[in-house]
Coordinates of C-alpha atoms and ligand atoms in Angstrom, one line a residue:
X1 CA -4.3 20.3 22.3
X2 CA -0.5 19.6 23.1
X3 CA 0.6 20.4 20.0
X4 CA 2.0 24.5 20.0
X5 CA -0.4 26.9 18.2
X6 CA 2.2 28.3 15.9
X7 CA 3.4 25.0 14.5
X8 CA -0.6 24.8 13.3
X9 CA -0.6 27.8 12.0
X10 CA 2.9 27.4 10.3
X11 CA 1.2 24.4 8.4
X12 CA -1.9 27.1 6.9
X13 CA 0.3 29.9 6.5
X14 CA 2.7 27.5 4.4
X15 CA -0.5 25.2 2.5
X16 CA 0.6 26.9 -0.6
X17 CA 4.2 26.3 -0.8
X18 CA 3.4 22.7 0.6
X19 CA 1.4 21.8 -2.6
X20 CA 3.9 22.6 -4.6
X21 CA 6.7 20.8 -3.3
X22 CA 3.9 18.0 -3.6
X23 CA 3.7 18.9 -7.6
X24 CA 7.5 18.5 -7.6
X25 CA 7.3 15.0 -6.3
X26 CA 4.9 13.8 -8.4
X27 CA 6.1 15.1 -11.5
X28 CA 9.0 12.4 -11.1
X29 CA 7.6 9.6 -12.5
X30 CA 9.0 7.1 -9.7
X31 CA 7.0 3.8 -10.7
X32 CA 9.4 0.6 -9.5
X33 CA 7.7 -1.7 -11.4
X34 CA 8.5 -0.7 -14.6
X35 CA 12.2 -1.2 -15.5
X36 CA 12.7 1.9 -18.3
X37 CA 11.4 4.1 -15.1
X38 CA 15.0 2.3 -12.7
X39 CA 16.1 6.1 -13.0
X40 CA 13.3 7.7 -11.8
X41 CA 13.5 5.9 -9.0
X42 CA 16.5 6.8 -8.6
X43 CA 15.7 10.5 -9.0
X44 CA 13.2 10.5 -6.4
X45 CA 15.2 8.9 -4.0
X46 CA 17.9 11.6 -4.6
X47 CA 15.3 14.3 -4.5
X48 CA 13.8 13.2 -0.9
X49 CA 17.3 12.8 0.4
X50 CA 17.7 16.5 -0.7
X51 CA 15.2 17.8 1.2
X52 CA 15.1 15.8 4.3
X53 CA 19.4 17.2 4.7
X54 CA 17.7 20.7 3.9
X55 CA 15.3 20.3 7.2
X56 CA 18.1 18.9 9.2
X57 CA 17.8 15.1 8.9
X58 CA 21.5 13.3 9.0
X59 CA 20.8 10.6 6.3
X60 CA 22.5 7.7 4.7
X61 CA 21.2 5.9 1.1
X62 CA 21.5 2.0 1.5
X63 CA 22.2 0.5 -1.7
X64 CA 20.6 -2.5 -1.5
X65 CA 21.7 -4.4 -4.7
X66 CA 20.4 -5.6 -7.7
X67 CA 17.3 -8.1 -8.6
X68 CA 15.9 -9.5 -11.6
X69 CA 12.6 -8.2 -12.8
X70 CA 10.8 -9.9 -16.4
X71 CA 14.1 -11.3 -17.0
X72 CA 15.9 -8.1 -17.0
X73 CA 18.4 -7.5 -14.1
X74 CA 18.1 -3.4 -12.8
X75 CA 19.5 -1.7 -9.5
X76 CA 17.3 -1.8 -6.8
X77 CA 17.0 1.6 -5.6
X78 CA 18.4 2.6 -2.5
X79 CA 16.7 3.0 1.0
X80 CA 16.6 6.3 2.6
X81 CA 17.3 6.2 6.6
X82 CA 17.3 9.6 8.2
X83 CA 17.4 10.3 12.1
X84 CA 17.0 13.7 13.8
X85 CA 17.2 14.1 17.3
X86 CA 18.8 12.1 20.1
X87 CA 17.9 13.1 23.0
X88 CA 17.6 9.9 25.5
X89 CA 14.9 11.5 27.6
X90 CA 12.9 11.8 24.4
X91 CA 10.6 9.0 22.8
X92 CA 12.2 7.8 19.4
X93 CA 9.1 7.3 17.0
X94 CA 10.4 5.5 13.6
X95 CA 8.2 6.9 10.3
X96 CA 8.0 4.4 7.3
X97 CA 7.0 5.5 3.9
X98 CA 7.6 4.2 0.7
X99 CA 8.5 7.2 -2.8
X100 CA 7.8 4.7 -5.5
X101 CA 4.6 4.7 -7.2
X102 CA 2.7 2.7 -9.3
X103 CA 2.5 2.4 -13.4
X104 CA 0.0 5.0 -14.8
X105 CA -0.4 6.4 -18.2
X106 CA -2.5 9.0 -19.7
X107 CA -4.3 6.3 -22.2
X108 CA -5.3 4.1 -19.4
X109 CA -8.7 7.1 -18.9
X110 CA -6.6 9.6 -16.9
X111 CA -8.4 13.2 -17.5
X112 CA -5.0 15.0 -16.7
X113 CA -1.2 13.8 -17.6
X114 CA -0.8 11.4 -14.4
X115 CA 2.7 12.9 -13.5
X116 CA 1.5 16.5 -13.9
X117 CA -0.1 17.3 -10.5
X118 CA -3.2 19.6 -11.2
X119 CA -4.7 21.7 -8.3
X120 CA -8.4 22.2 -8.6
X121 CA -8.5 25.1 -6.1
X122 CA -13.2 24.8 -6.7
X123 CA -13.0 21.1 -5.6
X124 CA -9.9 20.9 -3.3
X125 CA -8.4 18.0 -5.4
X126 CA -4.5 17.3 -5.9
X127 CA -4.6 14.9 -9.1
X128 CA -1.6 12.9 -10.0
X129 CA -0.1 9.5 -9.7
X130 CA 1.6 9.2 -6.0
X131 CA -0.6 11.9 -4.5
X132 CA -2.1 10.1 -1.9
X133 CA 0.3 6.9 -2.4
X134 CA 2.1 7.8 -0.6
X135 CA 3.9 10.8 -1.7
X136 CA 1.0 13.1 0.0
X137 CA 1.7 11.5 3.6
X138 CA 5.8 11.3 3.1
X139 CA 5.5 15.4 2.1
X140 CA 3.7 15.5 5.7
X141 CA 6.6 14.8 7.7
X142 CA 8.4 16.6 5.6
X143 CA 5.6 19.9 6.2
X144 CA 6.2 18.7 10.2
X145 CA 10.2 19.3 9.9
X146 CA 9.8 22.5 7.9
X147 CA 7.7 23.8 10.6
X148 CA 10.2 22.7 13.2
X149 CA 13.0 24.1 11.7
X150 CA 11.5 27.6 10.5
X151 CA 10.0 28.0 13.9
X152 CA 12.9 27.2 16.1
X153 CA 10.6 24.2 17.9
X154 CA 12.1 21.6 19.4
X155 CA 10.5 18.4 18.1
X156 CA 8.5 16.5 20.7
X157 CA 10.4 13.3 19.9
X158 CA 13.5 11.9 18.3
X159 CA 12.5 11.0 15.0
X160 CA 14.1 7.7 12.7
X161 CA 13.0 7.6 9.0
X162 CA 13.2 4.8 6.6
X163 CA 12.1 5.3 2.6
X164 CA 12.2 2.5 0.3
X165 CA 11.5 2.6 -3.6
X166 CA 9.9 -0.8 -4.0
X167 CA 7.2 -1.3 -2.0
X168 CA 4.8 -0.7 -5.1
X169 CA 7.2 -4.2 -6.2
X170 CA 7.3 -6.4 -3.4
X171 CA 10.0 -4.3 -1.3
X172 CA 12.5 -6.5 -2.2
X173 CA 15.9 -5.9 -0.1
X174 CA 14.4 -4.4 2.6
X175 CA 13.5 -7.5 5.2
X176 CA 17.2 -8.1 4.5
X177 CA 18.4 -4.6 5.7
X178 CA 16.1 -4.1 9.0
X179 CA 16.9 -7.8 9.9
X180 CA 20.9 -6.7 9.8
X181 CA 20.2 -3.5 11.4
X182 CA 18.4 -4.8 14.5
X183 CA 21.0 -7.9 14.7
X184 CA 23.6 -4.6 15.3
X185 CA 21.5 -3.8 18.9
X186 CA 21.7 -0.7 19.5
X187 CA 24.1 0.5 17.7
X188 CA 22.1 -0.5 14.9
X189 CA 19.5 2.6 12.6
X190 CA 16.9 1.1 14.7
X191 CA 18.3 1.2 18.1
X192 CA 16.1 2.7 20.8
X193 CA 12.9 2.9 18.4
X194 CA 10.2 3.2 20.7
X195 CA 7.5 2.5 18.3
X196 CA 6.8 2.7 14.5
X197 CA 4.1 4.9 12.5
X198 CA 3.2 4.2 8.5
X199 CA 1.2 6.7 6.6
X200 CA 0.1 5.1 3.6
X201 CA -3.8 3.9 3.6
X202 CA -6.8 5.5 3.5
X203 CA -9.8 6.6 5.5
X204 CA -12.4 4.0 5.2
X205 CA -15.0 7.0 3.5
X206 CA -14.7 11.0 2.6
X207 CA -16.0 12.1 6.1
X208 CA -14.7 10.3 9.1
X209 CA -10.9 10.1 10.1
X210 CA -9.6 6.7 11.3
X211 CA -6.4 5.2 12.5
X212 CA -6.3 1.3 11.4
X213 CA -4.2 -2.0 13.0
X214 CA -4.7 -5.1 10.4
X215 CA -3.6 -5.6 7.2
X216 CA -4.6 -8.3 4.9
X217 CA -1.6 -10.5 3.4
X218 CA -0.9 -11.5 -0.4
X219 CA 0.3 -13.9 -2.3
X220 CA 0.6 -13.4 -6.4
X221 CA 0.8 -16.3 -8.5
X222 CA 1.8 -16.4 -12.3
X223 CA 0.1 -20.1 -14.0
X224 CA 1.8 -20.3 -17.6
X225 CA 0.8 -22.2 -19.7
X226 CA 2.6 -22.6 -23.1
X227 CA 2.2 -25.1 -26.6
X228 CA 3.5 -24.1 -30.1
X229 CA 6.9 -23.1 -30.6
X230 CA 5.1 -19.7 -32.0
X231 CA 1.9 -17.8 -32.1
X232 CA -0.3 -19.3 -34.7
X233 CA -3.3 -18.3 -37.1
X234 CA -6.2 -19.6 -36.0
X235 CA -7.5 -20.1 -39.7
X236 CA -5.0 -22.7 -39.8
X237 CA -4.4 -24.4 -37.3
X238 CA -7.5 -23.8 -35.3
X239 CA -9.0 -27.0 -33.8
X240 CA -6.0 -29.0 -34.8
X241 CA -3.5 -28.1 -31.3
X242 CA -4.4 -27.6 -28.1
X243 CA -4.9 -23.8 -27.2
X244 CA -3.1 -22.5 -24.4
X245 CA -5.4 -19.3 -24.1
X246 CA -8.4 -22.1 -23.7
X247 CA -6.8 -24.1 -21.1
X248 CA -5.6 -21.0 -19.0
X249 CA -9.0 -19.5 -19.1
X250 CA -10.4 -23.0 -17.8
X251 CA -8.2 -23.1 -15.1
X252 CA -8.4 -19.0 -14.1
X253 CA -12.4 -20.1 -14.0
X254 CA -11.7 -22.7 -11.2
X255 CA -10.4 -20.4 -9.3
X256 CA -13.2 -18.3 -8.0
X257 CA -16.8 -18.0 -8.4
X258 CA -18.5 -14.6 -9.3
X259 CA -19.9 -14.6 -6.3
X260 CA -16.1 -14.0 -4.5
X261 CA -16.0 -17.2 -2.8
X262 CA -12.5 -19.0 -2.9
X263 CA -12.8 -22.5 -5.1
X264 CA -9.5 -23.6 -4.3
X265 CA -10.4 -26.3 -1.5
X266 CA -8.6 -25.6 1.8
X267 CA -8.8 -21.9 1.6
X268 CA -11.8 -20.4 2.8
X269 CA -11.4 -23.4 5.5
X270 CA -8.8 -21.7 7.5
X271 CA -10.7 -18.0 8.5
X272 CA -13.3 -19.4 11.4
X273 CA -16.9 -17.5 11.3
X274 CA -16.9 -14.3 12.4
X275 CA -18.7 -14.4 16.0
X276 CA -21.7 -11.9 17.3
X277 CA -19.2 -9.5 18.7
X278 CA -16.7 -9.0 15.9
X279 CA -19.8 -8.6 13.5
X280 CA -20.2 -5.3 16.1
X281 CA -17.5 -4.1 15.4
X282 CA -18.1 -3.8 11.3
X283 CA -21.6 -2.6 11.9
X284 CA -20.2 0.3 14.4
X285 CA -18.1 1.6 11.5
X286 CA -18.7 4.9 9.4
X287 CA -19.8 3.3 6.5
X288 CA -22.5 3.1 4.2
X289 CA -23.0 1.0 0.8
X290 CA -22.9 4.6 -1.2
X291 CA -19.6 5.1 0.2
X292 CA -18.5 1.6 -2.0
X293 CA -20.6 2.8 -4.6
X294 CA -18.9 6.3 -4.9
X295 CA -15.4 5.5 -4.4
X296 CA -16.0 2.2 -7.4
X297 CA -18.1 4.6 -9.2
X298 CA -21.0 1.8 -9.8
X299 CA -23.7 -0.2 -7.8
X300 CA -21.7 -3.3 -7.8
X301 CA -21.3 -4.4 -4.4
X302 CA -21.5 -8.2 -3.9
X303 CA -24.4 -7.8 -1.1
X304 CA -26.5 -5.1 -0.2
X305 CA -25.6 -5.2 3.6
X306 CA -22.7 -3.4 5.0
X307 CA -21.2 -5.1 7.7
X308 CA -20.6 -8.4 5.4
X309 CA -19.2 -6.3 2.6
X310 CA -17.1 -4.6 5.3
X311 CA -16.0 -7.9 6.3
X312 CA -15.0 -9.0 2.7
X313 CA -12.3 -6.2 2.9
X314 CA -11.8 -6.6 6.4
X315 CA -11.0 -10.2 7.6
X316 CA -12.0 -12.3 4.6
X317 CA -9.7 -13.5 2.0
X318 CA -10.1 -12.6 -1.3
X319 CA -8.5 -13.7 -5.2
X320 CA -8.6 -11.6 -7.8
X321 CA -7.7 -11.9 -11.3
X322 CA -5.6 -9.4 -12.9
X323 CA -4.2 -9.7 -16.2
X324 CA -3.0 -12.3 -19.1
X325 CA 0.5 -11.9 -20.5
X326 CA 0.8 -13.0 -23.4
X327 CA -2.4 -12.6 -24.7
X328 CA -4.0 -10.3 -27.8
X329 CA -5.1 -7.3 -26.0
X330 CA -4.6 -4.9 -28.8
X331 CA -7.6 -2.5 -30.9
X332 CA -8.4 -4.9 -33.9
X333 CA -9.6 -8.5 -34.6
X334 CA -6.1 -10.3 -35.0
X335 CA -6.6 -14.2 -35.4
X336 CA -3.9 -15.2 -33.7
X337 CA -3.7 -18.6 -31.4
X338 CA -1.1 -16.6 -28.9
X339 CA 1.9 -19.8 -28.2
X340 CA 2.5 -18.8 -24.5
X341 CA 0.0 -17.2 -22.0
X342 CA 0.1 -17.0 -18.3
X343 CA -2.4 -15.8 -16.0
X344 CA -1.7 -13.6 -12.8
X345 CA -4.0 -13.8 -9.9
X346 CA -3.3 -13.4 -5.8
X347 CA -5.1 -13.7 -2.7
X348 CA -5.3 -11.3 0.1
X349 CA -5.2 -13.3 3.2
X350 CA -6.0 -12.9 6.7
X351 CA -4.8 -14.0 10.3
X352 CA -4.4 -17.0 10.5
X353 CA -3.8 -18.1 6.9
X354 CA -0.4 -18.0 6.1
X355 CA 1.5 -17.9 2.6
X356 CA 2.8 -21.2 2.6
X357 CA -0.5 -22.8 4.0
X358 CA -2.4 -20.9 0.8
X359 CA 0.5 -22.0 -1.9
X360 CA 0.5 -25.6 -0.4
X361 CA -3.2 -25.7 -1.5
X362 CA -3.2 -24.0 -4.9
X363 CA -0.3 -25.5 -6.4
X364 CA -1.8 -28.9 -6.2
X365 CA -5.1 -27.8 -6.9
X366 CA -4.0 -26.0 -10.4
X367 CA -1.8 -28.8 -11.2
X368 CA -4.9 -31.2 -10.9
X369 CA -7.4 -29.1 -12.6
X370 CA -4.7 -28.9 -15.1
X371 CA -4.7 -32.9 -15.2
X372 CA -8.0 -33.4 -16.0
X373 CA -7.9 -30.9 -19.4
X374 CA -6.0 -33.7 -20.8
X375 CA -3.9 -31.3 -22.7
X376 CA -0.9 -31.5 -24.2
X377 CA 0.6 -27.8 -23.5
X378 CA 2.8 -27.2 -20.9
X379 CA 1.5 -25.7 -17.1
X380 CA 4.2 -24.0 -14.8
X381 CA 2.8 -22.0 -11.7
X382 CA 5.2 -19.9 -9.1
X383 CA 4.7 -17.7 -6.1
X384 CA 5.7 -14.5 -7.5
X385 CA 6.2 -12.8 -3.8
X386 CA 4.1 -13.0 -1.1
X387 CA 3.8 -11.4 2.9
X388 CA 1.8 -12.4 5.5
X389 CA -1.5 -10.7 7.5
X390 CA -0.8 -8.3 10.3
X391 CA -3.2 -7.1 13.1
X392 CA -1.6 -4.8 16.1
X393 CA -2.8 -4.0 19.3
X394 CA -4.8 -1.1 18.8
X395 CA -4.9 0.0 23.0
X396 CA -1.4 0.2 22.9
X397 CA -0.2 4.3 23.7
X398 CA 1.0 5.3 20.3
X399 CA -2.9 4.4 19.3
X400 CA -4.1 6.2 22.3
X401 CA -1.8 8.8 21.2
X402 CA -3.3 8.8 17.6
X403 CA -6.6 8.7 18.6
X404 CA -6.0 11.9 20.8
X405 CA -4.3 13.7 17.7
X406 CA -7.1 12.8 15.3
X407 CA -9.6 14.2 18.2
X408 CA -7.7 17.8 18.7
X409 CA -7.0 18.0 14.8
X410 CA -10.7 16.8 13.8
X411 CA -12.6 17.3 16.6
X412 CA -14.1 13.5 16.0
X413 CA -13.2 10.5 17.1
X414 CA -11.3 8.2 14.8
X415 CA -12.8 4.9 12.9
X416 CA -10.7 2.0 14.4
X417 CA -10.0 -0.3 11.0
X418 CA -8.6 -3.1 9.2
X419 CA -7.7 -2.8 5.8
X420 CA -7.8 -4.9 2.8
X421 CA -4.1 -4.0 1.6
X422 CA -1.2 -4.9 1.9
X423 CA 2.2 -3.5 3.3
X424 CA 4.7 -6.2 3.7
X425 CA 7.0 -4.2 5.7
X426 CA 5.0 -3.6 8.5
X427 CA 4.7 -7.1 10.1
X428 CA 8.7 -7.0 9.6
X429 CA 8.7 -4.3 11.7
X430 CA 6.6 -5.7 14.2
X431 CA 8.2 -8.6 14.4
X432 CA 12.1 -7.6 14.5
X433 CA 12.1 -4.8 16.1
X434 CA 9.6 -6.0 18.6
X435 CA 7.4 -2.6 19.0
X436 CA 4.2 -1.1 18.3
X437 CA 3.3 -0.3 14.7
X438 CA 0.4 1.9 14.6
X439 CA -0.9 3.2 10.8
X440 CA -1.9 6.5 10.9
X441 CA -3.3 7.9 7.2
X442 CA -3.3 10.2 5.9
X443 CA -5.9 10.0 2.4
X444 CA -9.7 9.6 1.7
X445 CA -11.2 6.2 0.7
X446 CA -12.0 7.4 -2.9
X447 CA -8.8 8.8 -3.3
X448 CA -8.3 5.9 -5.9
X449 CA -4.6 5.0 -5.3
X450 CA -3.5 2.6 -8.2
X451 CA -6.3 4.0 -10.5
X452 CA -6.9 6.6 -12.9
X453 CA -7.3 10.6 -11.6
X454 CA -5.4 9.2 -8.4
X455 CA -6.0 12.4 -6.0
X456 CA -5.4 13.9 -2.8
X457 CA -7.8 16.2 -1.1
X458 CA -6.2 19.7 -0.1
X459 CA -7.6 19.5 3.3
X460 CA -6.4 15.9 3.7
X461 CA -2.7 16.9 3.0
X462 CA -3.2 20.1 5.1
X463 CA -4.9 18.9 8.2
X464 CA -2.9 15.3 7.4
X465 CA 0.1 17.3 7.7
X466 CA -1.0 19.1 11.5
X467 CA -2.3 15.1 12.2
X468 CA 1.1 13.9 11.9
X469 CA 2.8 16.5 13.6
X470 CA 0.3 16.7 16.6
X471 CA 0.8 12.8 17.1
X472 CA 4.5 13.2 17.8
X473 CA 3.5 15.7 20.1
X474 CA 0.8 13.1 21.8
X475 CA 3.2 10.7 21.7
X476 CA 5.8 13.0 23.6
X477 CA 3.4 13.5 26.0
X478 CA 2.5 9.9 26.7
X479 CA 3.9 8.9 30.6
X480 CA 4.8 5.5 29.6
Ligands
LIG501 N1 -0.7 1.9 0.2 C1 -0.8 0.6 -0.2 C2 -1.3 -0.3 0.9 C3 -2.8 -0.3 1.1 C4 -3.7 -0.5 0.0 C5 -3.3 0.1 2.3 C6 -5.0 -0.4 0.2 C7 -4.7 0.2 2.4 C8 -5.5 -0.1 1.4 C9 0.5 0.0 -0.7 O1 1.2 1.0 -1.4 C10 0.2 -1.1 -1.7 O2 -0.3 -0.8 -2.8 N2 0.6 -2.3 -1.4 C11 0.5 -3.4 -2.3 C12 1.5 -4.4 -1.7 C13 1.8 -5.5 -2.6 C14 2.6 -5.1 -3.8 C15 2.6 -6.5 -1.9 C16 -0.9 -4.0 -2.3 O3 -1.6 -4.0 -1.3 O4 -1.2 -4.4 -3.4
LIG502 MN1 1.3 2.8 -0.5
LIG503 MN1 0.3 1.2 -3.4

């Protein structure tokens, strides 16, 4: 173990105080996508920037302009970037992590106020929104400085931070700022970065730890489709006008069959068949078709074998369906013929499927279905936002380094994954500043990020913590 005996024991000694600095953070309700929470944002990103000049961080808040959001124009919240340490004998290891969160309310089945962390010291669990997404793993580094800076321990590296607020919102600004940093050399925030570590997914189950290099890509699509001037009663107008709820719903139906296959011609075309050997590497994998079961809470897996449902998350694109603006969603039986609806849906895509290659076949597609309806309503369809796939090169050192951590911290080897989400920034790192990015996390896989009783596992958050800081320490100790 590289990593000093005191800075572990720092991290038990301090669990308690750790927790609830974690309460603190999730009891401001930081949720980008929501415009009446802007402030919170705001007050989050002044609260982090608080404590990372308490544990010695220099830091500077990039303002990073405003945008439009459902027609409303807001602030964008600023990005934190921090730096500790300079020494040019030292690796420099840049941490990425993102203190928005998404929207949760009490009424959507929570069991405890979402924004009220509650420790259950019988089960371990840390309930609240932002827990383990990804509040839990920025509070790591944060346990890893504290440490540092009680103890009087020279960190094993020099550390770079950057924190956005909008990644839970398409991390708009950000591309912009790293892409003008780098262009500044080395005199730029990201100057000398040797490599680049993200906390924010999940282990693939509740037992095994794993470090993971592919991410899946998205693209969201709104498809409105609008009529009457204004909602109507159905009593009266009812089989007189075309329906714009009937003609979405037609078209949302095209789209994908219950089975998960893509309709939309073109797309399941570009992912070739996984071979003998890559179907290996699924079946190798800590997993089990309870694990789904338990962390979905139902026996609802599209196929009873593992490895192809791994795959479906894995390297397989996928559209789902998520909502209808516009339409009556309310308690009751109101007969209303809503005037304007429009459907949201996206697609998690996969090397090598690209954004542009995916709209170029939906758009058409929609716009013919549309067509044939012979209806009279109206059909727009946009790209709301969209990033591309990522996979990294999981034998490069800050890996091996990772794996090595995982080992001394939880005496098992780590899972080597892919995962189904999405973090746009991460290929933008990849790609500008021309290093490794490695994704190191932090959470279980039924933590249940973006869903009700969101949670964090004691234990995760603790050990997490010692993960994190023991990594810098393996990456310190790397000869390359
Ligand atoms: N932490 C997630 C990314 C993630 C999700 C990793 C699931 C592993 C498994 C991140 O906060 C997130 O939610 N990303 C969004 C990005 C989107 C808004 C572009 C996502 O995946 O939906
Ligand atoms: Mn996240
Ligand atoms: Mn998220």
């Amino acid at each position: 173990m590289v990593a000093p005996q005191e800075f572990l024991k720092f991290i038990d000694d301090n669990a308690t105080k750790f927790i609830s600095r974690l309460g603190e953070a999730v009891a401001i309700p930081s949720v980008s996508g929501d415009g009446a929470r802007r402030p919170d944002v705001f007050k989050m990103s002044a609260w982090l920037d608080g404590q990372l000049k308490q544990l010695g961080v220099t830091t500077k808040l990039v303002d990073l302009g405003k945008h439009v959001m459902d027609g409303q124009e807001l602030p964008l919240p600023p990005a934190i970037l921090g730096r500790i340490g300079e020494d040019p004998a030292k690796k420099t290891v840049l941490i990425y992590g993102h203190y928005d969160v998404q929207p949760a309310e009490k009424s959507d089945g929570w069991n405890t106020e979402p924004f009220t962390m509650v420790f259950n010291e019988k089960t371990g669990e840390m309930l609240g929104r932002g827990s383990t997404d990804d509040k839990g793993p920025i509070l790591g580094w944060l346990n890893v400085l504290e440490a540092h800076k009680t103890l009087g321990l020279a960190l094993p590296v020099n550390l770079r931070f950057c924190f956005e607020g909008m990644e839970e919102s398409g991390s708009e600004g950000l591309d912009d700022l790293i892409k003008s940093e780098t262009a500044k050399g080395n005199d730029g925030f990201f100057g000398g970065v040797d490599c680049v570590c993200i906390s924010d997914n999940y282990w693939l189950n509740t037992r095994t730890p794993c470090i993971t290099y592919g991410l899946r890509g998205l693209v969201y699509f709104k498809m409105t489709v609008s009529g009457p001037a204004r909602d109507l009663h159905s009593g009266v107008f009812g089989r007189m006008v075309h329906e714009p709820m009937t003609d979405l719903v037609t078209l949302l139906s095209k789209l994908v069959a219950p089975d998960g296959t893509i309709l939309v011609p073109g797309v399941e075309d570009m992912v070739p068949p996984a071979d003998f050997d890559e179907k290996e590497i699924y079946d190798k994998l800590d997993y089990s078709i309870q694990d789904v079961e338990d962390a979905v809470g139902a026996p609802i897996t599209l196929s009873n074998d593992k490895t192809t449902v791994l795959m479906g998350r894995m390297r397989m694109p996928s559209l789902s369906l998520h909502g209808i603006e516009g339409a009556f969603y309310s308690p009751g039986a109101k007969t209303v013929i809503p005037a304007c609806v429009s459907g949201k849906f996206s697609i998690r895509i996969v090397p090598p499927m690209t954004p542009k290659a995916v709209e170029d076949c939906v758009l058409p597609f929609v716009k013919a279905e549309f067509a044939k309806l012979n209806s009279k309503n109206k059909l727009t369809i946009e790209n709301l936002h969209d990033g591309r796939p990522w996979v990294a090169d999981h034998k490069h050192w800050s890996y091996e380094a990772a794996r090595r951590a995982t080992e001394a911290v939880y005496q098992r080897s780590p899972d080597l994954t892919r995962e189904g989400g999405s973090i746009p920034v991460t290929l933008t790192f990849a790609e500008t500043l021309n290093v490794n990015v490695l994704l190191l996390p932090m959470g279980r896989g039924d933590d249940g990020a973006h869903s009700t009783n969101e949670k964090l596992d004691r234990s995760n958050f603790i050990e997490g913590s010692k993960l994190l800081g023991t990594y810098l320490y393996e990456v310190g100790a790397a000869t390359v």
